[in-house]
Every structure is written in structure tokens, then in C-alpha cells.
Coordinates of C-alpha atoms in Angstrom, one line a residue:
Chain A
M167 CA 4.7 -30.6 -15.7
T168 CA 8.1 -32.2 -16.0
R169 CA 10.6 -32.0 -13.2
R170 CA 13.1 -30.1 -15.4
A171 CA 10.5 -27.4 -16.3
R172 CA 9.6 -27.0 -12.6
T173 CA 13.3 -26.5 -11.7
F174 CA 13.6 -24.0 -14.5
Y175 CA 10.6 -22.0 -13.0
L176 CA 11.8 -22.3 -9.5
I177 CA 15.5 -21.2 -9.8
P178 CA 15.0 -17.5 -10.5
Y179 CA 12.2 -17.2 -8.0
A180 CA 14.2 -19.1 -5.3
F181 CA 17.1 -16.9 -6.0
W182 CA 15.0 -13.8 -5.4
I183 CA 13.6 -15.2 -2.2
L184 CA 17.1 -15.9 -0.9
L185 CA 18.5 -12.5 -1.9
F186 CA 15.6 -10.2 -1.1
V187 CA 13.5 -11.9 1.5
I188 CA 15.8 -14.0 3.6
A189 CA 19.2 -12.2 3.3
P190 CA 17.8 -8.7 4.3
I191 CA 16.0 -10.2 7.4
V192 CA 19.2 -12.0 8.4
L193 CA 21.2 -8.8 7.9
I194 CA 18.9 -6.8 10.1
A195 CA 19.1 -9.4 12.8
Y196 CA 22.9 -9.5 12.4
Y197 CA 23.4 -5.7 12.5
S198 CA 21.3 -5.4 15.6
F199 CA 24.3 -6.9 17.5
F200 CA 26.7 -4.1 16.6
D201 CA 27.1 -0.7 18.1
I202 CA 27.8 2.5 16.2
D203 CA 31.6 1.8 16.1
G204 CA 31.1 -1.7 14.7
N205 CA 31.8 -3.6 18.0
F206 CA 29.8 -6.7 18.8
T207 CA 27.5 -5.9 21.6
F208 CA 24.1 -6.6 23.3
S209 CA 23.8 -3.0 24.3
N210 CA 21.2 -2.2 21.6
Y211 CA 18.8 -4.7 23.1
V212 CA 19.6 -3.4 26.6
N213 CA 18.9 0.1 25.3
F214 CA 15.6 -0.9 23.7
F215 CA 14.3 -1.8 27.2
T216 CA 15.1 1.6 28.7
P217 CA 12.2 3.9 29.3
V218 CA 12.9 6.1 26.3
Y219 CA 12.4 3.3 23.7
L220 CA 9.7 1.4 25.7
K221 CA 7.7 4.6 25.9
M222 CA 8.2 5.2 22.2
T223 CA 7.1 1.6 21.4
V224 CA 4.0 1.9 23.6
S225 CA 3.0 5.2 22.1
S226 CA 3.7 3.9 18.6
F227 CA 1.4 1.0 19.2
W228 CA -1.2 3.2 20.8
Y229 CA -1.3 5.6 17.8
A230 CA -1.5 2.6 15.4
F231 CA -4.3 1.2 17.4
L232 CA -6.2 4.5 17.4
I233 CA -5.7 4.9 13.6
M234 CA -6.9 1.4 13.1
L235 CA -10.0 2.0 15.3
F236 CA -11.0 5.3 13.6
T237 CA -10.4 3.7 10.2
L238 CA -12.6 0.8 11.1
L239 CA -15.4 3.0 12.6
I240 CA -15.5 5.0 9.4
S241 CA -15.0 2.2 6.9
Y242 CA -17.5 -0.4 8.1
P243 CA -20.6 1.7 7.5
T244 CA -19.2 3.0 4.2
A245 CA -18.7 -0.6 3.0
L246 CA -22.2 -1.5 4.2
V247 CA -23.7 1.4 2.2
L248 CA -21.6 0.7 -0.8
T249 CA -22.8 -2.9 -1.1
K250 CA -26.4 -1.6 -1.3
L251 CA -25.8 0.8 -4.2
K252 CA -26.7 0.2 -7.8
H253 CA -23.4 0.7 -9.6
K254 CA -21.4 -0.5 -6.7
Q255 CA -18.3 -1.6 -8.7
L256 CA -17.9 1.9 -10.1
W257 CA -18.4 3.5 -6.6
L258 CA -15.8 1.1 -5.2
L259 CA -13.4 2.1 -7.9
L260 CA -13.9 5.7 -6.9
I261 CA -13.2 4.8 -3.3
I262 CA -9.9 3.2 -4.3
L263 CA -8.9 5.9 -6.7
P264 CA -7.4 8.3 -4.1
T265 CA -5.0 5.5 -3.0
W266 CA -3.4 5.8 -6.5
I267 CA -2.5 9.4 -5.7
N268 CA 1.0 9.6 -4.2
L269 CA 0.8 9.5 -0.4
L270 CA 3.1 12.5 -0.1
L271 CA 0.9 14.7 -2.2
K272 CA -2.0 13.9 0.1
A273 CA 0.1 14.7 3.1
Y274 CA 1.2 17.9 1.4
A275 CA -2.4 18.9 0.7
F276 CA -3.2 18.6 4.4
M277 CA -0.2 20.9 5.2
G278 CA -2.2 23.5 3.3
I279 CA -5.6 22.7 4.7
F280 CA -4.4 22.5 8.4
G281 CA -1.9 25.4 8.2
T282 CA -2.2 28.5 10.2
Y283 CA -4.0 30.4 7.4
G284 CA -5.5 27.2 5.9
T285 CA -9.1 26.3 5.1
A286 CA -9.7 24.5 8.4
N287 CA -8.7 27.6 10.4
K288 CA -10.8 29.8 8.2
F289 CA -13.7 27.6 9.0
L290 CA -13.0 27.6 12.7
E291 CA -12.9 31.4 12.6
F292 CA -16.1 31.5 10.6
I293 CA -18.0 29.5 13.2
G294 CA -16.5 31.7 16.0
I295 CA -13.9 29.4 17.5
G296 CA -11.0 31.3 16.2
T297 CA -7.6 30.2 14.8
K298 CA -6.1 27.2 16.4
Q299 CA -2.8 25.4 15.9
I300 CA -3.9 22.3 14.0
L301 CA -0.8 21.3 12.0
F302 CA 1.9 19.6 14.1
T303 CA -0.5 18.2 16.6
D304 CA -1.7 14.7 17.5
F305 CA -5.0 15.5 16.0
S306 CA -3.6 16.3 12.6
F307 CA -1.4 13.1 12.7
L308 CA -4.4 10.9 13.5
F309 CA -6.6 12.6 11.0
V310 CA -4.2 12.4 8.1
S311 CA -3.2 8.8 8.9
T312 CA -6.8 7.7 9.2
Y313 CA -7.6 9.5 5.9
I314 CA -4.8 7.6 4.1
F315 CA -5.9 4.1 5.4
I316 CA -9.6 4.4 4.9
P317 CA -9.7 2.7 1.4
F318 CA -7.5 -0.1 2.6
M319 CA -10.0 -0.9 5.3
I320 CA -13.1 -0.5 3.1
L321 CA -11.9 -2.9 0.4
P322 CA -11.6 -6.2 2.5
I323 CA -14.8 -5.4 4.4
Y324 CA -16.6 -4.7 1.2
N325 CA -15.4 -8.0 -0.2
A326 CA -16.5 -9.9 2.9
L327 CA -20.0 -8.3 2.7
E328 CA -20.3 -9.2 -1.0
E329 CA -19.4 -12.8 -0.3
M330 CA -22.1 -13.1 2.4
N331 CA -25.2 -15.0 1.4
P332 CA -28.1 -12.5 1.5
S333 CA -30.6 -15.2 2.5
L334 CA -29.0 -15.2 5.9
T335 CA -30.1 -11.7 6.7
N336 CA -33.6 -12.5 5.2
A337 CA -33.8 -15.5 7.5
A338 CA -32.8 -13.5 10.5
Q339 CA -35.5 -10.9 9.7
D340 CA -38.1 -13.6 9.1
L341 CA -37.3 -15.0 12.5
G342 CA -38.1 -11.6 14.0
A343 CA -34.6 -10.1 14.6
S344 CA -34.4 -6.3 14.5
R345 CA -32.1 -4.6 12.1
W346 CA -29.6 -4.0 14.8
T347 CA -29.7 -7.7 16.0
T348 CA -29.4 -8.9 12.4
F349 CA -26.3 -6.8 12.0
W350 CA -24.7 -7.5 15.3
R351 CA -25.5 -11.3 15.5
V352 CA -25.4 -12.3 11.8
V353 CA -23.7 -9.8 9.5
F354 CA -20.8 -8.6 11.6
P355 CA -19.6 -12.1 12.8
I356 CA -19.7 -13.4 9.2
T357 CA -17.6 -10.4 7.9
L358 CA -15.1 -10.6 10.8
D359 CA -12.4 -12.1 8.5
G360 CA -12.7 -9.0 6.3
V361 CA -12.4 -6.8 9.3
K362 CA -9.3 -8.6 10.5
A363 CA -7.7 -8.4 7.0
G364 CA -8.4 -4.7 7.0
C365 CA -7.0 -4.2 10.5
Q366 CA -3.9 -6.1 9.5
A367 CA -3.6 -3.9 6.4
V368 CA -3.8 -0.8 8.5
F369 CA -2.0 -1.6 11.8
I370 CA 1.3 -2.8 10.5
P371 CA 1.9 0.2 8.1
A372 CA 0.7 2.6 10.8
L373 CA 3.5 1.5 13.0
S374 CA 6.0 2.6 10.4
L375 CA 4.6 5.9 9.1
F376 CA 7.6 8.2 9.2
M377 CA 6.9 10.7 6.5
I378 CA 3.5 11.7 8.0
T379 CA 5.1 12.2 11.4
R380 CA 7.7 14.5 9.8
L381 CA 5.4 16.5 7.6
I382 CA 2.2 16.6 9.6
A383 CA 3.1 15.9 13.2
G384 CA 6.2 18.0 13.1
N385 CA 8.2 15.4 15.0
R386 CA 5.8 15.6 18.0
V387 CA 4.8 12.0 17.3
I388 CA 7.6 9.5 17.1
T389 CA 6.7 6.1 15.8
L390 CA 8.9 3.0 15.5
G391 CA 9.2 3.9 11.8
T392 CA 10.4 7.4 12.5
A393 CA 13.0 6.0 14.9
I394 CA 14.3 3.6 12.3
E395 CA 14.6 6.2 9.7
E396 CA 16.3 8.5 12.1
H397 CA 18.9 5.9 13.1
F398 CA 19.6 4.8 9.6
L399 CA 19.7 8.1 7.7
V400 CA 20.4 10.8 10.3
T401 CA 22.5 9.4 13.2
Q402 CA 23.9 6.5 11.1
D403 CA 23.5 4.2 14.1
W404 CA 22.5 1.1 12.0
G405 CA 22.8 -1.2 15.0
M406 CA 20.1 0.5 17.1
G407 CA 17.9 1.0 13.9
S408 CA 18.2 -2.7 13.2
T409 CA 17.3 -3.6 16.8
I410 CA 14.1 -1.5 16.4
G411 CA 13.6 -3.2 13.1
V412 CA 13.9 -6.6 14.7
F413 CA 11.1 -5.7 17.2
L414 CA 9.0 -4.4 14.4
I415 CA 9.4 -7.7 12.5
I416 CA 8.5 -9.7 15.6
A417 CA 5.4 -7.5 16.2
M418 CA 4.4 -8.1 12.6
F419 CA 4.7 -11.9 12.9
I420 CA 2.7 -11.8 16.2
I421 CA -0.1 -9.8 14.5
M422 CA -0.1 -12.1 11.5
F423 CA -0.2 -15.1 13.7
I424 CA -3.1 -13.8 15.7
S425 CA -5.2 -12.9 12.7
G426 CA -4.1 -16.0 10.6
A427 CA -4.6 -18.6 13.3
K428 CA -8.1 -17.4 14.0
R429 CA -9.0 -17.4 10.3
K430 CA -8.1 -21.1 10.1
K431 CA -10.3 -21.9 13.1
G432 CA -13.2 -20.1 11.4
A433 CA -12.6 -22.2 8.3
V434 CA -12.9 -25.5 10.2
K435 CA -16.3 -24.5 11.6
Chain B
M99 CA -36.4 3.9 2.7
K100 CA -35.4 6.6 5.2
K101 CA -32.3 4.5 6.2
N102 CA -31.1 4.4 2.7
K103 CA -31.1 8.2 2.5
W104 CA -29.0 8.5 5.6
G105 CA -26.6 5.9 4.2
K106 CA -26.2 8.0 1.0
I107 CA -25.6 11.2 3.0
Y108 CA -22.9 9.3 5.0
L109 CA -21.3 8.0 1.8
A110 CA -21.4 11.5 0.3
V111 CA -19.5 12.8 3.4
V112 CA -16.9 10.1 3.1
F113 CA -16.4 10.8 -0.6
F114 CA -16.2 14.5 0.1
V115 CA -13.4 13.9 2.7
L116 CA -11.6 11.5 0.4
Y117 CA -11.5 13.9 -2.5
A118 CA -11.4 17.3 -0.8
P119 CA -7.6 17.3 -0.4
I120 CA -7.0 16.2 -4.0
F121 CA -9.2 18.9 -5.4
Y122 CA -7.9 21.4 -2.9
L123 CA -4.4 20.8 -4.4
M124 CA -5.7 21.1 -8.0
F125 CA -7.6 24.3 -7.2
Y126 CA -4.7 26.2 -5.7
S127 CA -2.4 25.1 -8.5
F128 CA -4.0 28.0 -10.5
N129 CA -3.6 30.5 -7.7
E130 CA -1.8 33.7 -8.6
A131 CA -1.0 34.6 -4.9
G132 CA 1.4 31.7 -4.6
N133 CA 0.0 30.2 -1.4
M134 CA -2.7 27.7 -0.4
S135 CA -4.8 30.0 1.8
H136 CA -6.2 32.7 -0.3
F137 CA -7.1 32.6 -4.0
S138 CA -6.3 35.9 -5.7
G139 CA -6.5 35.1 -9.4
F140 CA -6.1 32.5 -12.1
T141 CA -2.7 31.8 -13.5
L142 CA -0.9 29.0 -15.4
D143 CA 2.5 30.1 -14.2
Y144 CA 3.1 27.1 -12.0
Y145 CA 2.5 24.8 -14.9
K146 CA 5.0 26.8 -16.9
E147 CA 7.4 26.4 -14.0
V148 CA 6.9 22.7 -14.0
F149 CA 7.6 22.3 -17.7
Q150 CA 10.6 24.6 -17.6
D151 CA 12.2 22.9 -14.6
T152 CA 14.6 20.5 -16.4
R153 CA 15.6 18.9 -13.2
L154 CA 12.1 18.1 -12.3
L155 CA 11.4 16.7 -15.7
I156 CA 14.4 14.4 -15.5
I157 CA 13.1 13.2 -12.1
V158 CA 9.7 12.5 -13.7
L159 CA 11.5 10.6 -16.5
N160 CA 13.6 8.6 -13.9
T161 CA 10.4 7.7 -12.0
F162 CA 8.8 6.3 -15.2
V163 CA 11.9 4.5 -16.4
I164 CA 12.2 2.8 -13.0
A165 CA 8.5 2.0 -12.9
L166 CA 8.4 0.5 -16.4
L167 CA 11.7 -1.5 -16.2
S168 CA 11.0 -2.8 -12.7
S169 CA 7.5 -3.9 -13.5
V170 CA 8.5 -5.7 -16.7
V171 CA 11.3 -7.6 -14.9
A172 CA 9.1 -8.2 -11.8
T173 CA 6.4 -9.6 -14.1
I174 CA 8.7 -12.1 -15.6
F175 CA 10.1 -13.3 -12.3
G176 CA 6.6 -13.2 -10.8
V177 CA 5.1 -15.4 -13.5
L178 CA 8.0 -17.9 -13.1
G179 CA 7.5 -17.8 -9.3
A180 CA 3.7 -18.4 -9.6
L181 CA 4.3 -21.4 -11.9
A182 CA 6.9 -22.8 -9.5
I183 CA 4.4 -22.5 -6.6
R184 CA 1.5 -23.8 -8.5
Y185 CA 3.2 -27.0 -9.7
M186 CA 5.2 -27.6 -6.5
P187 CA 4.3 -31.3 -5.6
R188 CA 5.1 -31.1 -1.9
P189 CA 2.5 -29.1 0.0
F190 CA 5.0 -28.1 2.7
T191 CA 7.5 -26.5 0.2
K192 CA 4.5 -24.9 -1.5
N193 CA 3.2 -23.3 1.7
S194 CA 6.7 -22.2 2.7
L195 CA 7.2 -20.5 -0.6
L196 CA 3.9 -18.8 -0.3
S197 CA 4.7 -17.5 3.2
L198 CA 8.1 -16.2 2.1
N199 CA 6.4 -14.6 -0.9
N200 CA 4.1 -12.7 1.5
V201 CA 6.9 -11.4 3.8
L202 CA 7.6 -8.4 1.7
I203 CA 4.0 -7.6 1.2
V204 CA 3.2 -7.4 4.9
S205 CA 6.6 -6.0 6.1
P206 CA 6.6 -2.3 7.0
D207 CA 8.2 -0.2 4.3
V208 CA 10.8 1.2 6.7
V209 CA 12.1 -2.3 7.5
I210 CA 12.3 -3.2 3.8
G211 CA 14.1 0.0 3.1
A212 CA 16.5 -0.3 5.9
S213 CA 17.3 -3.9 5.2
F214 CA 17.9 -3.3 1.5
L215 CA 20.1 -0.4 2.5
I216 CA 22.3 -2.7 4.5
F217 CA 22.2 -5.3 1.8
F218 CA 23.3 -2.9 -1.0
T219 CA 26.0 -1.4 1.2
I220 CA 27.5 -4.8 2.0
L221 CA 27.5 -5.8 -1.6
G222 CA 29.2 -2.5 -2.5
V223 CA 26.4 -1.5 -4.9
K224 CA 26.5 2.3 -5.4
L225 CA 23.3 3.8 -4.2
G226 CA 21.4 5.3 -7.1
F227 CA 19.6 4.1 -10.2
I228 CA 20.7 0.4 -9.9
S229 CA 19.8 0.1 -6.2
V230 CA 16.4 1.8 -6.6
L231 CA 15.6 -0.3 -9.7
V232 CA 16.6 -3.6 -8.0
S233 CA 14.6 -2.7 -4.9
H234 CA 11.5 -1.9 -6.9
I235 CA 11.9 -5.2 -8.8
A236 CA 12.3 -7.0 -5.5
F237 CA 9.1 -5.6 -3.8
S238 CA 7.0 -5.9 -6.9
I239 CA 7.6 -9.7 -7.5
P240 CA 5.4 -10.9 -4.7
I241 CA 2.5 -8.7 -5.9
V242 CA 2.8 -10.2 -9.4
V243 CA 2.8 -13.7 -7.9
L244 CA -0.3 -13.0 -6.0
M245 CA -2.1 -11.7 -9.0
V246 CA -1.1 -14.6 -11.3
L247 CA -1.5 -17.5 -8.9
P248 CA -5.4 -17.5 -8.7
K249 CA -5.5 -17.6 -12.6
L250 CA -3.1 -20.6 -12.6
Q251 CA -5.2 -22.3 -9.9
E252 CA -8.4 -22.0 -11.8
M253 CA -6.8 -23.4 -14.9
S254 CA -7.7 -27.1 -15.3
P255 CA -4.6 -29.4 -15.3
T256 CA -6.2 -31.5 -18.1
L257 CA -5.5 -28.6 -20.5
I258 CA -1.8 -29.1 -20.1
D259 CA -2.1 -32.9 -20.3
A260 CA -4.1 -32.6 -23.5
A261 CA -1.5 -30.3 -25.0
R262 CA 1.3 -32.8 -24.0
D263 CA -0.7 -35.7 -25.4
L264 CA -1.0 -33.8 -28.7
G265 CA 2.7 -33.5 -28.8
A266 CA 3.3 -30.0 -27.6
S267 CA 6.8 -29.3 -26.3
Q268 CA 7.4 -27.7 -22.9
W269 CA 7.8 -24.3 -24.5
D270 CA 4.7 -24.7 -26.5
V271 CA 2.7 -25.6 -23.4
L272 CA 4.0 -22.5 -21.7
S273 CA 3.6 -20.1 -24.6
K274 CA 0.5 -21.4 -26.3
V275 CA -1.5 -22.9 -23.4
I276 CA -0.5 -21.5 -20.0
L277 CA 0.4 -17.9 -20.9
P278 CA -2.7 -17.0 -22.9
Y279 CA -4.9 -18.5 -20.2
I280 CA -3.3 -16.5 -17.4
A281 CA -2.8 -13.3 -19.5
P282 CA -5.4 -11.2 -17.6
G283 CA -3.6 -12.1 -14.3
V284 CA -0.3 -11.2 -15.8
F285 CA -1.5 -7.8 -17.0
A286 CA -3.1 -7.1 -13.7
G287 CA 0.1 -8.0 -11.9
F288 CA 2.1 -5.8 -14.2
F289 CA -0.3 -3.0 -13.6
M290 CA -0.1 -3.3 -9.8
A291 CA 3.7 -3.5 -9.9
L292 CA 3.7 -0.3 -12.0
T293 CA 1.5 1.6 -9.5
Y294 CA 3.4 0.3 -6.5
S295 CA 6.6 1.5 -8.1
L296 CA 5.2 4.9 -9.0
D297 CA 3.8 5.3 -5.6
D298 CA 6.7 4.1 -3.5
F299 CA 8.4 6.5 -1.2
A300 CA 9.7 4.8 1.9
V301 CA 11.9 2.1 0.2
T302 CA 13.2 4.5 -2.4
F303 CA 14.0 7.0 0.3
F304 CA 16.4 4.6 1.9
V305 CA 18.2 3.2 -1.1
T306 CA 18.6 6.3 -3.2
G307 CA 21.9 8.1 -3.0
N308 CA 22.9 11.6 -3.9
G309 CA 22.1 12.6 -7.5
F310 CA 19.3 10.2 -8.2
T311 CA 15.8 10.9 -7.1
T312 CA 12.3 9.8 -7.9
L313 CA 9.2 11.9 -7.8
S314 CA 7.9 10.9 -4.4
V315 CA 11.3 11.5 -2.7
E316 CA 11.5 14.9 -4.5
I317 CA 8.0 15.8 -3.3
Y318 CA 9.0 14.9 0.2
S319 CA 12.0 17.1 0.3
R320 CA 10.2 20.0 -1.3
A321 CA 7.2 19.6 1.0
R322 CA 9.6 19.7 4.0
Q323 CA 10.7 23.1 2.9
G324 CA 7.1 24.4 2.9
I325 CA 4.5 25.0 0.4
S326 CA 5.3 25.6 -3.2
L327 CA 2.6 25.7 -5.8
S328 CA 4.7 23.9 -8.5
I329 CA 4.0 20.8 -6.4
N330 CA 0.3 21.6 -6.8
A331 CA 0.6 21.9 -10.5
L332 CA 2.6 18.7 -10.6
S333 CA 0.0 16.9 -8.5
T334 CA -2.7 18.0 -10.9
L335 CA -0.9 16.6 -13.8
L336 CA -0.2 13.3 -11.9
F337 CA -3.9 13.1 -10.9
L338 CA -4.9 13.3 -14.6
F339 CA -2.3 10.6 -15.4
T340 CA -3.6 8.4 -12.6
I341 CA -7.1 8.7 -13.9
I342 CA -6.0 7.5 -17.3
L343 CA -4.2 4.6 -15.6
V344 CA -7.2 3.7 -13.6
I345 CA -9.4 3.7 -16.7
G346 CA -6.9 1.3 -18.3
Y347 CA -7.0 -0.9 -15.3
Y348 CA -10.8 -0.9 -15.2
F349 CA -10.9 -2.1 -18.9
I350 CA -8.4 -4.9 -18.1
N351 CA -10.7 -6.0 -15.3
Q352 CA -13.7 -5.8 -17.5
R353 CA -12.0 -8.0 -20.1
N354 CA -10.9 -10.3 -17.3
A355 CA -14.6 -10.8 -16.4
K356 CA -15.6 -11.2 -20.0
T357 CA -13.0 -13.9 -20.7
A358 CA -14.0 -15.7 -17.5
Q359 CA -17.6 -15.7 -18.8
A360 CA -16.6 -16.8 -22.2
L361 CA -14.7 -19.7 -20.7
E362 CA -17.6 -20.7 -18.5
V363 CA -20.1 -21.0 -21.4
P364 CA -18.7 -24.2 -23.0
K365 CA -18.5 -25.9 -19.7
K366 CA -22.3 -25.7 -19.3

């Protein structure tokens, strides 16, 4: 590869990185120092540490954590069963298929299912519990978000399970380990990287789900994403929106650092 | 084999939950009563409504134009980027490029949307077709790079050396050696970019102005007003289209696997 060819390949790509990766981040950081009237100020950062925003940040992280946990609890067994099937590639494709359907359509479907006269309430009535308010609650928000992220968690775990050498489980069983011990001491630690990748793929987007909070949670749940959308598109307070954005970016780097650093350590072993 | 049975039951439940909302939408798209709670009779009215709604059809067209244009451009940029990363001699620059490449993939959509909104406003770009198209190109490029890079990495550098020794020009090396080899990765990248663009809501929502809408933004604003069965009809049509796309993607993957096999045979 000659140097000239390399430069030719690099220029458009470097141009893109500069304009659409570096510039937007710099702009977000820059705008976080301006108030709604365009004056230079640190007040946005001071505001962020008031109870209103801190409470929102904590609840946003808490919801993202719950979504991640539920997704993991449902996805790990699913991936485990999937790897043992005959036509597993086809089944995996069927698991991924719903992710190709527009997210908003799925949220919209749940508006029908969880609505006052929806199927979920009909079922509750049928088993004798009676109609309940399901839509616009924490439950519906967690349910729909978990639903949306399941395939993104299954995929990396499935890949990790597939890469695992099957003779390891055979060896464990030959040495007298029970099924549970084999899973907990052999299979799970080996596939931990897949779990981490899945958690990363769920946790960060879960912090910024604003359409689900609007459609399903009826503004009862406010995540960092909802707050950014509100500041940018409703109140037009770009400064405060950018400040929240800065914290979201910092959170993202911390999460990536935690999962990334551990992965390297695992590779050395 | 008792455990296997429980596993299959569990899987069936997961599949049921995953697909229930989708089929629920499709089922009620034929509902005469006009709501999603009680099925009174079969009708195709909502499909008629979709096809007679010129505004909606223009939005569908917009969505496809944006998706196709942005994925073509993103594929070109992405392939160049992957080549630049692959043949970067200094490991530090290489790793830095790779990390920068991944920033847009892991960033939350809202942050991307908000930062692009600031960016376009500062540049004075009118929000609408251009800003949406450019944003879609921007967030699709890293995906293409990630799909093409593994193909480039498994390609033996001796292939290029051999071509050069035999007198191939730089352009010949690219068009006759590299591109055919990485073609499956390029197609996969194009495909992923296409689906990302078709599916995107959050970024588009930020950078779209009055008068220009894509399908997901339109669905969002309609859904906020409550339930309307033309959305159901539309989603049924989209689902069918998605299945066609997925089948296409599956065949590309199959071909991918086959070429990989074919290339491995001579080595042995």
C-alpha cells in the first residue's frame, strides 16, 4: 500500500471524524456553558447538582439498571436454550427479526395491549382481578423497555456460548460437577464477556429512551434522555440540555471503560 | 431429556412475547370497529386509507430515498475508512481511529441528535431533507466500517503484493483485488446502514424541521394522538417488507459463508 493511496483513503474518513464525531462533542461541551439568553455561565452545572436533576439522574440510572437486569435474566436462559437447538441459526434470525420492526410501532402496539380496554386488562378481568391502570405506570415502562432490548442481550450471549469449547463442560461433568456447578463455575465465567457486551448494549440506550417514556410511561418516568429532548425541543434551553448531554457522555465513557478494561485483563489470562 | 422440554417451553414463551405485539398490530389492522380492543368484523378500509393518504405515501417515499442515498454514500465513506484503518502503519493512530469510529455507535441517540442539531444550526443548514440525509450518512459510516474491517483483516497482504508485482496499478489493486474480496462485507455494511436509517427515530426527530418527516417521526406524532388503525395497516405492510429484507440479508450471509468456504479449500 503506497503512502499516496493511504492518504487518499484517509482524507474523506478523517474529514467525517472531524465533522461528525469530534465537532458535535465539542459543541455540546461548549454550549453547556451558556444559559438560555446566550450568556457565558456555570449555572447549568450548578443546576445539575440541585436535587431536581440529581434525583432524575439517580432514577434514570436505577431504571436503566432494572431494565438491564430484567433483560439479562430473560436473555441468558434463552441464549442457552438456543445454542442447543437443531436449526439454531434460523431460530436466532427469528429472535433478531423483531428488532427490524420500527421501535415506535412496537411501543404503539403496547399502547393497545396495555390500554384501559386492551387485551391485558381483559385478561385481568377474566382471571378475576379486574381492570387496572397499566399504561402510564412504571410497570409498563419497564416491561416495554425490557421487551425492546431482549434481542440485543441475547445476541452477544449467544455468540459467547457458541465460541465456548464444549469439551470444557464435558470435562466438568466427568470430574463430577453437577449441572448447576458446571454452569455457575465453568459456563457463566467463560461467557462473561458476552454478558458485559450485552449489558453495555442495553444500559447506555436505556438511559436515553425518551419516546417510550412519552408514549408508554405518560411522562411519569423522566430519564436523562427525556430531559435532553425536553430542553432542546420544548423549552429551547440548549445550555441545560447540553449539560445533561455532557454528563451522559461521561457516564458512557465510564461504562465503556469498566467493561473494556476488564475485557483486556481477561485476554491476558 | 426432561430439561430440554422445559427449555423449549421457555423458548416458546419468549417467542410468544416477542411476536405477540407485532401480530396484535397486524390482527387489528383488519378491524372494522376502529379500535384495538374489540374485533367486530373484517375490513380492508385502513389499507385503502393508507394508499389514499398522499401525505403518508410521500413520507414513505422520503424515508426510502433517505435510506438508500445515505447508505450508498455511507458505504463509500465506510469502505475508504476501513481501508485507511487497515493499512495504517502506526498502531496508536490505528487504535485512535477505531475508538473515534465507535463513538457514534455507543453514543445514546439523544446525544447524537442534540449535537447534530447544534452543529447544523451553527452552520446555518436549514433543517429538513439535507440535515436528515447528512445525519443518516454520518451515523451509518461507523457501522459500514465495522462490517468491512474484519473482511479486510482476513485478507492476506500477499495478495496485494502479488498484484503489484504483476504490474497492477493502485486502482487495479483496489477494484480487481480488494473490492471483490471484501464484497460480502460491503454488502452487509450497506444492508445494516439501510436498516439503521429506516429504523432511526431519535436522531431524525432532532434534525428534522417543519415540512419534512420520515416514517418513524410520523408514527410517533400519530401515536401521541392516540390509536388510529391506519398505523396498524401501515405496520403490517412494513412488517412484510421487513421480512423480504431479512430474507435478502440471510441469503447474503449464506453467500458470505459459502465464499469463505470456497476460499479455504485451496489453502488446504
